[in-house]
């Protein structure tokens, strides 16, 4: 039986090629994902470990989480503590670190990098006048406020050299400094494409709002002293506001964080690999069903000469094992190539540190198991079905047609699954976003499986609807329609592959378009301001920016948005400081009670709150509540208005005059601006000029805000389209496979059609139209399900996004349906050509 199975594999190489390709693509996706994420994780972890190589013990600020604790930022570390830490037993010295966001402009005035990985730190020289963390390759260390040193990567990208003047920004205002030196570093963020600027310690402390203090103290152990022993010694000198952590723990925590971040990426990619494999299962099952059907007489003869049912099933599974093993090995090799390609791409973009390609043993085992198990499981049902056919019935081919009973049972099961799935999805839309996610996922899976099971039943009426169109193609069109419904199981398996891919693509498109519409409406409804000004990295903004804008004659109203933590009712809440007199002109919030009136009155201590916060605390207009500000001072605020919040504006708002006295280093999140001439390009350019053409500051109108979010949504959507393309490619292979085998099964019929006058062009047209009908059938089902799932998911999103509005992308759905048609036509090229080339006499004689 083993020899027979191997012989059958070798005898049907061409027929099994599509199955091998389908499995190979899925396995390649799996192995490529595992190789890429392992390589990325290994490179980042090693880079991170290098960054901690000079740190034996790190002293960091510590803030109490007690209910009565001061809610402000963690306290800074003093110079006195630094000196003490460097002198504890077992310490060889201590280094004080100050760091923060630092945007660097290139020679054309544009921001270097994305902004999020642009950092600035202090150069802390030791007794020899050097900081071993940052060896200078040219020039000298920075000295005084007018000098800065750049990392070699940034210098290479921008073309800056020692002596050049560079424009930079820390919190808003543009600063100029001379490049004193270029240095190298093992900092992981820099290795991943970030930028690092060094200042002398006094300048860094002033720029990063830590005069005389440090954000971290790194203690170096003397030879023979362990990190744990040094930590124990350091712990003895620490105040309650600081804690010590060993360098090993910092590295381990960083490695764990990197591993977690890679896990989420790996899970997301593997989901799409699973989709591709799931689609591939239909192709495998279809292929083995037809291969077994073609060999029915052979299997019956084997049964007649003594082979048992188990041996017949086993022979089919051995074939599947061989096919799966070949596909798994080739998929693994292709996946390693994909991982290497992605690694080279990210390396060229400078987004990850350098490192070797990592092919873990678990990757090899997982890839081989996935390929073999998926193929064997998909082939098990056809093999079992073949073994159950009585030898005499098989010899007479009376088994060929599916029984009415089997279709009735299938339809009943499909109807139950589809009904249960629909009920779960509808139920999820009624219970809310948090509780409904799991129920929605369960319902979507059940409904998708139910529709797949019902596809043979649905194929007849839906394909029959295409009859009027197909009549225009004469006898070829009529035959194509009849062939498409002749074997509803095979048509269903072929169409389902396309259906799954289009369901996901359409659902994602509906959700993305609807979210974007909601964002547009939110920006229009919530803001009257013409512009929103903020940092490129969404970091803290200097109050000087708001003052400059307020002084501009083109500006008629402006207000900062300033966050400050406070303790209210034993919990940390964030207060938002605004210009109480101007905020009403800049926002369009709907008040359920009260208003902004009186918010800007001196010493009024008034606040307006969103309805969610008011409900949570039981507040209404006139209520007063106690608040502990970030400096530890306590005060009472009176609620003067309750408004309906949204994702852009919510929380507790009060005038900056009430908040500022409690902030040692006040910073803004954004500044809202209204101008005389409204939102025009000229006005925007003038505001940019007012702010010194600062690359670190973004000036956005409502359209820019919406487009910025749209760009992120579209980027994510395009990535998902790219990932789902793998499933569509597998679906194409399924259509090719089905048609090729269908042509093989119908050799006699095609030969007879040729004999009675249907020419080669008519044969080609018949096969192509059959493929077109099947592809459009799958496309219609997929788009219909995608719209339903998109609507249902939107109901969950709408529960937390008031401006969410369902948008049906008719244009894109038309494109998707057209692409399904193109897929069907392209997939039919080879089978149609093969059918047209059949020798009519040989075909008529074929068994």
PDB file of C-alpha atoms in Angstrom, residues 447-583:
ATOM      1  CA  UNK A 447     -21.546  32.277  10.309  1.00  0.00           C
ATOM      2  CA  UNK A 448     -18.560  31.931   7.969  1.00  0.00           C
ATOM      3  CA  UNK A 449     -18.489  28.151   8.449  1.00  0.00           C
ATOM      4  CA  UNK A 450     -22.279  27.955   8.114  1.00  0.00           C
ATOM      5  CA  UNK A 451     -22.264  29.853   4.813  1.00  0.00           C
ATOM      6  CA  UNK A 452     -19.441  27.622   3.566  1.00  0.00           C
ATOM      7  CA  UNK A 453     -21.477  24.513   4.415  1.00  0.00           C
ATOM      8  CA  UNK A 454     -24.525  26.052   2.690  1.00  0.00           C
ATOM      9  CA  UNK A 455     -22.584  27.138  -0.412  1.00  0.00           C
ATOM     10  CA  UNK A 456     -23.697  24.128  -2.543  1.00  0.00           C
ATOM     11  CA  UNK A 457     -27.329  25.031  -1.781  1.00  0.00           C
ATOM     12  CA  UNK A 458     -26.741  28.735  -2.502  1.00  0.00           C
ATOM     13  CA  UNK A 459     -24.826  28.066  -5.709  1.00  0.00           C
ATOM     14  CA  UNK A 460     -27.822  26.957  -7.775  1.00  0.00           C
ATOM     15  CA  UNK A 461     -30.078  30.040  -7.361  1.00  0.00           C
ATOM     16  CA  UNK A 462     -27.222  32.556  -7.462  1.00  0.00           C
ATOM     17  CA  UNK A 463     -25.550  31.032 -10.530  1.00  0.00           C
ATOM     18  CA  UNK A 464     -28.971  30.611 -12.178  1.00  0.00           C
ATOM     19  CA  UNK A 465     -29.380  34.390 -11.825  1.00  0.00           C
ATOM     20  CA  UNK A 466     -26.504  34.782 -14.293  1.00  0.00           C
ATOM     21  CA  UNK A 467     -28.336  32.786 -16.977  1.00  0.00           C
ATOM     22  CA  UNK A 468     -29.687  35.840 -18.889  1.00  0.00           C
ATOM     23  CA  UNK A 469     -26.165  37.233 -19.227  1.00  0.00           C
ATOM     24  CA  UNK A 470     -24.674  33.891 -20.232  1.00  0.00           C
ATOM     25  CA  UNK A 471     -27.282  33.389 -22.968  1.00  0.00           C
ATOM     26  CA  UNK A 472     -25.529  36.113 -24.945  1.00  0.00           C
ATOM     27  CA  UNK A 473     -22.579  33.728 -25.362  1.00  0.00           C
ATOM     28  CA  UNK A 474     -24.712  31.072 -26.990  1.00  0.00           C
ATOM     29  CA  UNK A 475     -24.128  27.366 -26.352  1.00  0.00           C
ATOM     30  CA  UNK A 476     -20.813  28.078 -24.578  1.00  0.00           C
ATOM     31  CA  UNK A 477     -22.590  30.231 -22.003  1.00  0.00           C
ATOM     32  CA  UNK A 478     -25.341  27.656 -21.457  1.00  0.00           C
ATOM     33  CA  UNK A 479     -22.836  24.839 -20.980  1.00  0.00           C
ATOM     34  CA  UNK A 480     -20.730  26.986 -18.639  1.00  0.00           C
ATOM     35  CA  UNK A 481     -23.748  27.603 -16.364  1.00  0.00           C
ATOM     36  CA  UNK A 482     -24.690  23.916 -16.341  1.00  0.00           C
ATOM     37  CA  UNK A 483     -21.103  22.854 -15.603  1.00  0.00           C
ATOM     38  CA  UNK A 484     -20.868  25.364 -12.720  1.00  0.00           C
ATOM     39  CA  UNK A 485     -23.865  23.778 -10.926  1.00  0.00           C
ATOM     40  CA  UNK A 486     -23.249  20.180 -11.984  1.00  0.00           C
ATOM     41  CA  UNK A 487     -21.043  19.463  -8.983  1.00  0.00           C
ATOM     42  CA  UNK A 488     -22.206  21.913  -6.292  1.00  0.00           C
ATOM     43  CA  UNK A 489     -19.731  20.581  -3.713  1.00  0.00           C
ATOM     44  CA  UNK A 490     -16.754  21.290  -5.950  1.00  0.00           C
ATOM     45  CA  UNK A 491     -18.131  24.695  -6.960  1.00  0.00           C
ATOM     46  CA  UNK A 492     -18.686  25.506  -3.285  1.00  0.00           C
ATOM     47  CA  UNK A 493     -15.136  24.558  -2.286  1.00  0.00           C
ATOM     48  CA  UNK A 494     -13.695  26.616  -5.159  1.00  0.00           C
ATOM     49  CA  UNK A 495     -15.872  29.690  -4.527  1.00  0.00           C
ATOM     50  CA  UNK A 496     -15.366  29.546  -0.747  1.00  0.00           C
ATOM     51  CA  UNK A 497     -11.655  30.233  -1.074  1.00  0.00           C
ATOM     52  CA  UNK A 498     -12.407  33.555  -2.788  1.00  0.00           C
ATOM     53  CA  UNK A 499     -15.329  34.198  -0.457  1.00  0.00           C
ATOM     54  CA  UNK A 500     -13.155  34.130   2.675  1.00  0.00           C
ATOM     55  CA  UNK A 501     -10.572  36.519   1.260  1.00  0.00           C
ATOM     56  CA  UNK A 502     -13.179  38.998   0.005  1.00  0.00           C
ATOM     57  CA  UNK A 503     -15.151  38.801   3.261  1.00  0.00           C
ATOM     58  CA  UNK A 504     -12.126  39.975   5.218  1.00  0.00           C
ATOM     59  CA  UNK A 505     -11.079  42.615   2.673  1.00  0.00           C
ATOM     60  CA  UNK A 506     -14.596  44.060   2.364  1.00  0.00           C
ATOM     61  CA  UNK A 507     -15.213  44.040   6.124  1.00  0.00           C
ATOM     62  CA  UNK A 508     -11.951  45.874   6.802  1.00  0.00           C
ATOM     63  CA  UNK A 509     -12.690  48.413   4.065  1.00  0.00           C
ATOM     64  CA  UNK A 510     -16.163  49.150   5.454  1.00  0.00           C
ATOM     65  CA  UNK A 511     -14.779  49.619   8.970  1.00  0.00           C
ATOM     66  CA  UNK A 512     -11.881  51.817   7.816  1.00  0.00           C
ATOM     67  CA  UNK A 513     -14.114  54.054   5.693  1.00  0.00           C
ATOM     68  CA  UNK A 514     -16.668  54.405   8.475  1.00  0.00           C
ATOM     69  CA  UNK A 515     -14.037  55.236  11.091  1.00  0.00           C
ATOM     70  CA  UNK A 516     -12.562  57.877   8.790  1.00  0.00           C
ATOM     71  CA  UNK A 517     -16.005  59.414   8.284  1.00  0.00           C
ATOM     72  CA  UNK A 518     -16.448  59.504  12.052  1.00  0.00           C
ATOM     73  CA  UNK A 519     -13.060  61.187  12.515  1.00  0.00           C
ATOM     74  CA  UNK A 520     -13.930  63.802   9.885  1.00  0.00           C
ATOM     75  CA  UNK A 521     -17.220  64.515  11.601  1.00  0.00           C
ATOM     76  CA  UNK A 522     -15.545  64.637  15.007  1.00  0.00           C
ATOM     77  CA  UNK A 523     -12.982  67.195  13.835  1.00  0.00           C
ATOM     78  CA  UNK A 524     -15.742  69.289  12.240  1.00  0.00           C
ATOM     79  CA  UNK A 525     -18.163  69.024  15.140  1.00  0.00           C
ATOM     80  CA  UNK A 526     -15.718  69.462  18.041  1.00  0.00           C
ATOM     81  CA  UNK A 527     -13.507  72.289  16.753  1.00  0.00           C
ATOM     82  CA  UNK A 528     -14.193  75.843  15.724  1.00  0.00           C
ATOM     83  CA  UNK A 529     -10.447  76.541  15.746  1.00  0.00           C
ATOM     84  CA  UNK A 530      -8.774  76.971  12.370  1.00  0.00           C
ATOM     85  CA  UNK A 531      -5.514  75.332  13.464  1.00  0.00           C
ATOM     86  CA  UNK A 532      -4.126  72.981  16.098  1.00  0.00           C
ATOM     87  CA  UNK A 533      -0.411  73.496  16.888  1.00  0.00           C
ATOM     88  CA  UNK A 534       1.647  70.772  18.575  1.00  0.00           C
ATOM     89  CA  UNK A 535       4.977  68.969  18.666  1.00  0.00           C
ATOM     90  CA  UNK A 536       5.781  66.518  15.869  1.00  0.00           C
ATOM     91  CA  UNK A 537       6.195  63.723  18.429  1.00  0.00           C
ATOM     92  CA  UNK A 538       3.077  64.803  20.342  1.00  0.00           C
ATOM     93  CA  UNK A 539       5.336  65.627  23.262  1.00  0.00           C
ATOM     94  CA  UNK A 540       5.181  68.579  25.663  1.00  0.00           C
ATOM     95  CA  UNK A 541       5.104  72.044  24.110  1.00  0.00           C
ATOM     96  CA  UNK A 542       6.715  75.113  25.655  1.00  0.00           C
ATOM     97  CA  UNK A 543       4.231  77.811  26.884  1.00  0.00           C
ATOM     98  CA  UNK A 544       6.320  80.253  24.831  1.00  0.00           C
ATOM     99  CA  UNK A 545       4.629  78.872  21.686  1.00  0.00           C
ATOM    100  CA  UNK A 546       1.161  79.837  22.961  1.00  0.00           C
ATOM    101  CA  UNK A 547       2.464  83.312  23.885  1.00  0.00           C
ATOM    102  CA  UNK A 548       3.954  83.822  20.409  1.00  0.00           C
ATOM    103  CA  UNK A 549       0.744  82.769  18.717  1.00  0.00           C
ATOM    104  CA  UNK A 550      -1.437  84.931  20.989  1.00  0.00           C
ATOM    105  CA  UNK A 551       0.730  87.956  20.123  1.00  0.00           C
ATOM    106  CA  UNK A 552       0.390  87.392  16.363  1.00  0.00           C
ATOM    107  CA  UNK A 553      -1.943  90.048  14.849  1.00  0.00           C
ATOM    108  CA  UNK A 554      -3.488  87.431  12.522  1.00  0.00           C
ATOM    109  CA  UNK A 555      -4.733  85.406  15.535  1.00  0.00           C
ATOM    110  CA  UNK A 556      -8.151  86.394  16.917  1.00  0.00           C
ATOM    111  CA  UNK A 557      -8.379  83.707  19.623  1.00  0.00           C
ATOM    112  CA  UNK A 558      -6.091  81.027  21.008  1.00  0.00           C
ATOM    113  CA  UNK A 559      -5.944  78.640  23.916  1.00  0.00           C
ATOM    114  CA  UNK A 560      -3.424  76.087  25.123  1.00  0.00           C
ATOM    115  CA  UNK A 561      -4.439  72.581  26.175  1.00  0.00           C
ATOM    116  CA  UNK A 562      -2.350  71.826  29.255  1.00  0.00           C
ATOM    117  CA  UNK A 563      -2.455  68.516  31.125  1.00  0.00           C
ATOM    118  CA  UNK A 564      -1.737  68.161  34.823  1.00  0.00           C
ATOM    119  CA  UNK A 565      -2.308  65.108  37.072  1.00  0.00           C
ATOM    120  CA  UNK A 566      -4.398  65.498  40.235  1.00  0.00           C
ATOM    121  CA  UNK A 567      -5.758  63.200  42.940  1.00  0.00           C
ATOM    122  CA  UNK A 568      -9.554  63.274  43.078  1.00  0.00           C
ATOM    123  CA  UNK A 569     -11.454  60.831  45.264  1.00  0.00           C
ATOM    124  CA  UNK A 570      -8.354  58.680  45.770  1.00  0.00           C
ATOM    125  CA  UNK A 571      -7.777  58.298  42.011  1.00  0.00           C
ATOM    126  CA  UNK A 572      -5.483  60.079  39.553  1.00  0.00           C
ATOM    127  CA  UNK A 573      -7.408  62.287  37.134  1.00  0.00           C
ATOM    128  CA  UNK A 574      -5.942  64.644  34.548  1.00  0.00           C
ATOM    129  CA  UNK A 575      -6.944  68.293  34.599  1.00  0.00           C
ATOM    130  CA  UNK A 576      -6.840  70.222  31.322  1.00  0.00           C
ATOM    131  CA  UNK A 577      -5.844  73.863  31.539  1.00  0.00           C
ATOM    132  CA  UNK A 578      -7.370  76.157  28.906  1.00  0.00           C
ATOM    133  CA  UNK A 579      -7.893  79.858  28.297  1.00  0.00           C
ATOM    134  CA  UNK A 580     -11.330  80.134  29.886  1.00  0.00           C
ATOM    135  CA  UNK A 581     -12.232  83.311  27.990  1.00  0.00           C
ATOM    136  CA  UNK A 582     -11.296  82.002  24.525  1.00  0.00           C
ATOM    137  CA  UNK A 583     -12.138  78.304  24.711  1.00  0.00           C
TER     138      UNK A 583
END
